């Protein structure tokens, strides 16, 4: 496949983190955002976590995009939103606050899928004693959606070659020539991925071995302590709020 949700090969550049640490940071950011503590200025401290992960892994482009996006939305929140009245002000506030509040969790989720292989993901889930009923469907899902996107693009290219477009009186053919093949491809892809998963022993009764080596190091312990502090702070806000 040309594109995948989880990385196919191990990226050995920069500081490496355990997949459980990445999942803990993602979980913490989601809890903080949904918990409402982003309404305080202390929210901007955990918002720095994705930037640190990008820098530690030498993902310079991703770090620059995240920093520019977050800072731009932050500047607009303080210097533009309060001074735009009426309906345009509400629209601007929605446009600014949505990426401002959700960009940290989106960025750390991107970092997780870009730097974690499927083997690391499965090994981490097994170390957390997550049931196979959850691990196996998620592992298959990480392969399913990229394959579906490739098939969707291939079907679109085939339609263009045959002159089937929205204009020209052929709009009704879109349903027949795009969605019907897509449904058939989804069924076939699901069957193939399920067979591949069973072939690799994901559904066997015997505990599956994994050559992928994962473990907690100093950097993992540091970020896990930061996550613990963030969760404790969120709980305190819930209690006093």
Tab-separated table of C-alpha atoms in Angstrom:
chain	number	residue	atom	x	y	z
A	1	UNK	CA	0.000	0.000	0.000
A	2	UNK	CA	1.204	3.503	-0.711
A	3	UNK	CA	-0.394	5.002	2.358
A	4	UNK	CA	-1.111	3.584	5.787
A	5	UNK	CA	-2.426	4.795	9.088
A	6	UNK	CA	0.347	3.275	11.128
A	7	UNK	CA	3.938	3.358	9.965
A	8	UNK	CA	5.254	0.301	8.120
A	9	UNK	CA	8.882	0.730	9.103
A	10	UNK	CA	10.522	1.838	12.309
A	11	UNK	CA	11.716	5.431	12.284
A	12	UNK	CA	15.027	5.452	14.151
A	13	UNK	CA	15.596	9.196	14.020
A	14	UNK	CA	15.440	11.237	17.195
A	15	UNK	CA	14.293	10.083	20.622
A	16	UNK	CA	12.073	7.008	20.609
A	17	UNK	CA	8.988	6.680	22.800
A	18	UNK	CA	7.039	3.651	23.926
A	19	UNK	CA	3.610	3.332	22.232
A	20	UNK	CA	1.973	3.246	25.663
A	21	UNK	CA	3.454	6.663	26.398
A	22	UNK	CA	2.019	8.064	23.184
A	23	UNK	CA	-1.403	6.636	23.972
A	24	UNK	CA	-1.232	8.068	27.505
A	25	UNK	CA	-0.408	11.541	26.189
A	26	UNK	CA	-3.220	11.337	23.654
A	27	UNK	CA	-5.671	10.174	26.318
A	28	UNK	CA	-4.588	12.976	28.663
A	29	UNK	CA	-5.008	15.697	26.049
A	30	UNK	CA	-8.454	14.444	25.110
A	31	UNK	CA	-9.518	14.384	28.769
A	32	UNK	CA	-8.224	17.912	29.321
A	33	UNK	CA	-9.999	19.242	26.233
A	34	UNK	CA	-13.297	17.516	26.948
A	35	UNK	CA	-12.994	18.340	30.630
A	36	UNK	CA	-13.077	22.050	29.943
A	37	UNK	CA	-9.743	23.049	31.451
A	38	UNK	CA	-8.803	24.585	28.103
A	39	UNK	CA	-10.775	27.577	29.311
A	40	UNK	CA	-7.900	28.394	31.652
A	41	UNK	CA	-4.486	29.691	30.665
A	42	UNK	CA	-2.918	26.502	32.032
A	43	UNK	CA	-4.367	24.711	29.003
A	44	UNK	CA	-1.570	26.101	26.863
A	45	UNK	CA	1.023	24.177	28.868
A	46	UNK	CA	-0.124	20.675	27.770
A	47	UNK	CA	-0.623	22.118	24.279
A	48	UNK	CA	3.172	22.194	24.063
A	49	UNK	CA	3.402	18.399	24.329
A	50	UNK	CA	2.827	17.673	20.605
A	51	UNK	CA	5.489	20.236	19.711
A	52	UNK	CA	7.972	18.555	22.033
A	53	UNK	CA	7.244	15.137	20.537
A	54	UNK	CA	7.746	16.479	17.010
A	55	UNK	CA	11.032	18.113	17.963
A	56	UNK	CA	12.342	15.051	19.818
A	57	UNK	CA	11.569	12.864	16.785
A	58	UNK	CA	13.113	15.417	14.371
A	59	UNK	CA	9.822	15.932	12.547
A	60	UNK	CA	10.692	19.535	11.736
A	61	UNK	CA	7.982	20.128	9.142
A	62	UNK	CA	5.206	18.809	11.385
A	63	UNK	CA	6.534	20.851	14.300
A	64	UNK	CA	6.551	24.026	12.192
A	65	UNK	CA	3.023	23.467	10.872
A	66	UNK	CA	1.652	22.781	14.334
A	67	UNK	CA	3.429	25.752	15.922
A	68	UNK	CA	2.339	28.187	13.209
A	69	UNK	CA	-1.272	26.959	13.272
A	70	UNK	CA	-1.556	27.092	17.051
A	71	UNK	CA	0.137	30.489	17.404
A	72	UNK	CA	-1.929	31.979	14.577
A	73	UNK	CA	-5.187	30.836	16.190
A	74	UNK	CA	-3.944	32.051	19.574
A	75	UNK	CA	-3.181	35.511	18.205
A	76	UNK	CA	-6.548	35.705	16.484
A	77	UNK	CA	-8.280	34.700	19.712
A	78	UNK	CA	-6.722	37.559	21.680
A	79	UNK	CA	-6.367	40.294	19.058
A	80	UNK	CA	-9.168	39.732	16.540
A	81	UNK	CA	-12.128	37.843	18.010
A	82	UNK	CA	-12.942	40.378	20.802
A	83	UNK	CA	-13.051	43.244	18.308
A	84	UNK	CA	-15.301	41.718	15.634
A	85	UNK	CA	-18.967	42.330	16.552
A	86	UNK	CA	-22.147	40.502	15.621
A	87	UNK	CA	-22.514	37.381	13.532
A	88	UNK	CA	-19.099	37.730	11.825
A	89	UNK	CA	-17.537	37.716	15.298
A	90	UNK	CA	-19.279	34.460	16.220
A	91	UNK	CA	-18.225	32.866	12.940
A	92	UNK	CA	-14.633	34.000	13.431
A	93	UNK	CA	-14.678	32.674	16.981
A	94	UNK	CA	-15.816	29.233	15.767
A	95	UNK	CA	-13.193	29.186	13.021
A	96	UNK	CA	-10.458	30.134	15.485
A	97	UNK	CA	-11.424	28.137	18.561
A	98	UNK	CA	-12.014	24.787	16.861
A	99	UNK	CA	-8.432	24.358	15.580
A	100	UNK	CA	-7.061	26.049	18.706
A	101	UNK	CA	-8.709	23.607	21.108
A	102	UNK	CA	-8.489	20.427	19.055
A	103	UNK	CA	-5.149	20.862	17.261
A	104	UNK	CA	-3.093	19.454	20.198
A	105	UNK	CA	-4.984	16.156	20.293
A	106	UNK	CA	-5.047	15.952	16.479
A	107	UNK	CA	-1.304	16.627	16.336
A	108	UNK	CA	-0.439	13.986	18.929
A	109	UNK	CA	-2.735	11.487	17.178
A	110	UNK	CA	-0.889	12.167	13.915
A	111	UNK	CA	2.421	11.706	15.703
A	112	UNK	CA	1.198	8.412	17.142
A	113	UNK	CA	0.167	6.909	13.813
A	114	UNK	CA	3.213	8.308	11.992
A	115	UNK	CA	5.825	6.930	14.386
A	116	UNK	CA	4.209	3.683	15.594
A	117	UNK	CA	4.288	0.459	13.627
A	118	UNK	CA	1.510	-2.092	13.714
A	119	UNK	CA	3.765	-4.489	15.623
A	120	UNK	CA	4.488	-1.825	18.235
A	121	UNK	CA	0.812	-1.021	18.539
A	122	UNK	CA	-0.155	-4.655	19.088
A	123	UNK	CA	2.728	-5.197	21.519
A	124	UNK	CA	1.711	-2.120	23.498
A	125	UNK	CA	-1.925	-3.188	23.642
A	126	UNK	CA	-0.869	-6.643	24.827
A	127	UNK	CA	1.322	-5.114	27.553
A	128	UNK	CA	-1.734	-3.155	28.693
A	129	UNK	CA	-3.736	-6.425	28.744
A	130	UNK	CA	-6.299	-5.036	26.317
A	131	UNK	CA	-8.649	-7.831	25.134
A	132	UNK	CA	-8.047	-9.230	21.679
A	133	UNK	CA	-11.644	-8.386	20.802
A	134	UNK	CA	-10.465	-4.753	20.785
A	135	UNK	CA	-6.871	-5.118	19.582
A	136	UNK	CA	-7.567	-7.225	16.496
A	137	UNK	CA	-10.367	-5.032	15.039
A	138	UNK	CA	-8.254	-1.919	15.602
A	139	UNK	CA	-5.236	-3.511	13.909
A	140	UNK	CA	-7.396	-4.472	10.933
A	141	UNK	CA	-8.959	-0.995	10.868
A	142	UNK	CA	-5.537	0.641	10.528
A	143	UNK	CA	-5.097	-1.274	7.283
A	144	UNK	CA	-8.681	-1.005	6.066
A	145	UNK	CA	-9.228	2.727	5.668
A	146	UNK	CA	-6.049	3.526	3.671
A	147	UNK	CA	-6.883	0.682	1.282
A	148	UNK	CA	-10.425	2.007	0.857
A	149	UNK	CA	-9.075	5.472	0.052
A	150	UNK	CA	-6.802	4.013	-2.606
A	151	UNK	CA	-9.700	2.115	-4.162
A	152	UNK	CA	-11.865	5.261	-4.107
A	153	UNK	CA	-9.163	7.174	-5.957
A	154	UNK	CA	-8.700	4.367	-8.489
A	155	UNK	CA	-12.455	4.247	-9.167
A	156	UNK	CA	-12.478	8.028	-9.651
A	157	UNK	CA	-9.623	7.785	-12.176
A	158	UNK	CA	-11.459	5.039	-14.040
A	159	UNK	CA	-14.589	7.204	-14.213
A	160	UNK	CA	-12.631	10.133	-15.629
A	161	UNK	CA	-11.159	7.902	-18.330
A	162	UNK	CA	-14.688	6.868	-19.345
A	163	UNK	CA	-15.978	10.436	-19.321
A	164	UNK	CA	-18.355	9.943	-16.376
A	165	UNK	CA	-18.572	13.324	-14.663
A	166	UNK	CA	-21.093	15.343	-12.681
A	167	UNK	CA	-21.879	17.502	-15.694
A	168	UNK	CA	-22.955	16.407	-19.157
A	169	UNK	CA	-26.149	14.633	-18.121
A	170	UNK	CA	-24.301	11.750	-16.498
A	171	UNK	CA	-24.714	12.695	-12.861
A	172	UNK	CA	-27.030	9.725	-12.288
A	173	UNK	CA	-24.262	7.361	-13.337
A	174	UNK	CA	-22.145	8.488	-10.365
A	175	UNK	CA	-24.156	6.276	-8.019
A	176	UNK	CA	-23.870	3.250	-10.268
A	177	UNK	CA	-20.239	3.567	-11.315
A	178	UNK	CA	-18.711	4.816	-8.059
A	179	UNK	CA	-20.666	3.615	-5.020
A	180	UNK	CA	-21.531	0.126	-6.264
A	181	UNK	CA	-17.882	-0.759	-7.050
A	182	UNK	CA	-16.859	0.869	-3.774
A	183	UNK	CA	-19.234	-1.332	-1.782
A	184	UNK	CA	-17.922	-4.432	-3.526
A	185	UNK	CA	-14.326	-3.357	-2.864
A	186	UNK	CA	-15.053	-2.764	0.819
A	187	UNK	CA	-16.422	-6.269	1.227
A	188	UNK	CA	-13.440	-7.760	-0.591
A	189	UNK	CA	-10.905	-5.673	1.341
A	190	UNK	CA	-12.487	-6.652	4.655
A	191	UNK	CA	-12.317	-10.336	3.777
A	192	UNK	CA	-8.693	-10.101	2.623
A	193	UNK	CA	-7.559	-8.203	5.708
A	194	UNK	CA	-9.380	-10.619	7.999
A	195	UNK	CA	-7.718	-13.565	6.275
A	196	UNK	CA	-4.317	-11.859	6.531
A	197	UNK	CA	-4.859	-11.218	10.238
A	198	UNK	CA	-5.787	-14.836	10.883
A	199	UNK	CA	-2.788	-15.999	8.851
A	200	UNK	CA	-0.518	-13.954	11.100
A	201	UNK	CA	-2.018	-15.602	14.154
A	202	UNK	CA	-3.932	-12.633	15.533
A	203	UNK	CA	-6.980	-14.755	16.307
A	204	UNK	CA	-5.245	-17.878	17.584
A	205	UNK	CA	-5.907	-19.258	21.087
A	206	UNK	CA	-2.173	-19.379	21.839
A	207	UNK	CA	-0.446	-16.202	22.980
A	208	UNK	CA	1.118	-14.539	19.961
A	209	UNK	CA	4.836	-13.776	20.072
A	210	UNK	CA	6.191	-10.446	18.903
A	211	UNK	CA	9.758	-9.645	17.863
A	212	UNK	CA	9.104	-5.951	18.409
A	213	UNK	CA	10.915	-4.731	21.507
A	214	UNK	CA	9.213	-2.010	23.507
A	215	UNK	CA	9.875	-0.703	26.986
A	216	UNK	CA	9.687	2.324	29.204
A	217	UNK	CA	12.753	4.547	29.348
A	218	UNK	CA	13.602	7.800	31.116
A	219	UNK	CA	11.800	9.941	28.541
A	220	UNK	CA	8.704	7.746	28.796
A	221	UNK	CA	8.622	7.981	32.580
A	222	UNK	CA	8.987	11.762	32.385
A	223	UNK	CA	6.043	12.178	30.036
A	224	UNK	CA	3.943	9.685	31.990
A	225	UNK	CA	4.509	11.804	35.103
A	226	UNK	CA	3.433	14.882	33.137
A	227	UNK	CA	0.281	13.060	32.050
A	228	UNK	CA	-0.421	12.020	35.633
A	229	UNK	CA	-0.025	15.614	36.800
A	230	UNK	CA	-2.381	16.796	34.058
A	231	UNK	CA	-5.035	14.254	35.018
A	232	UNK	CA	-4.752	15.153	38.704
A	233	UNK	CA	-5.121	18.832	37.838
A	234	UNK	CA	-8.195	18.059	35.734
A	235	UNK	CA	-9.770	16.044	38.565
A	236	UNK	CA	-9.142	18.926	40.979
A	237	UNK	CA	-10.884	21.305	38.573
A	238	UNK	CA	-13.846	18.946	38.428
A	239	UNK	CA	-14.040	18.775	42.224
A	240	UNK	CA	-13.783	22.507	42.921
A	241	UNK	CA	-15.874	23.411	39.874
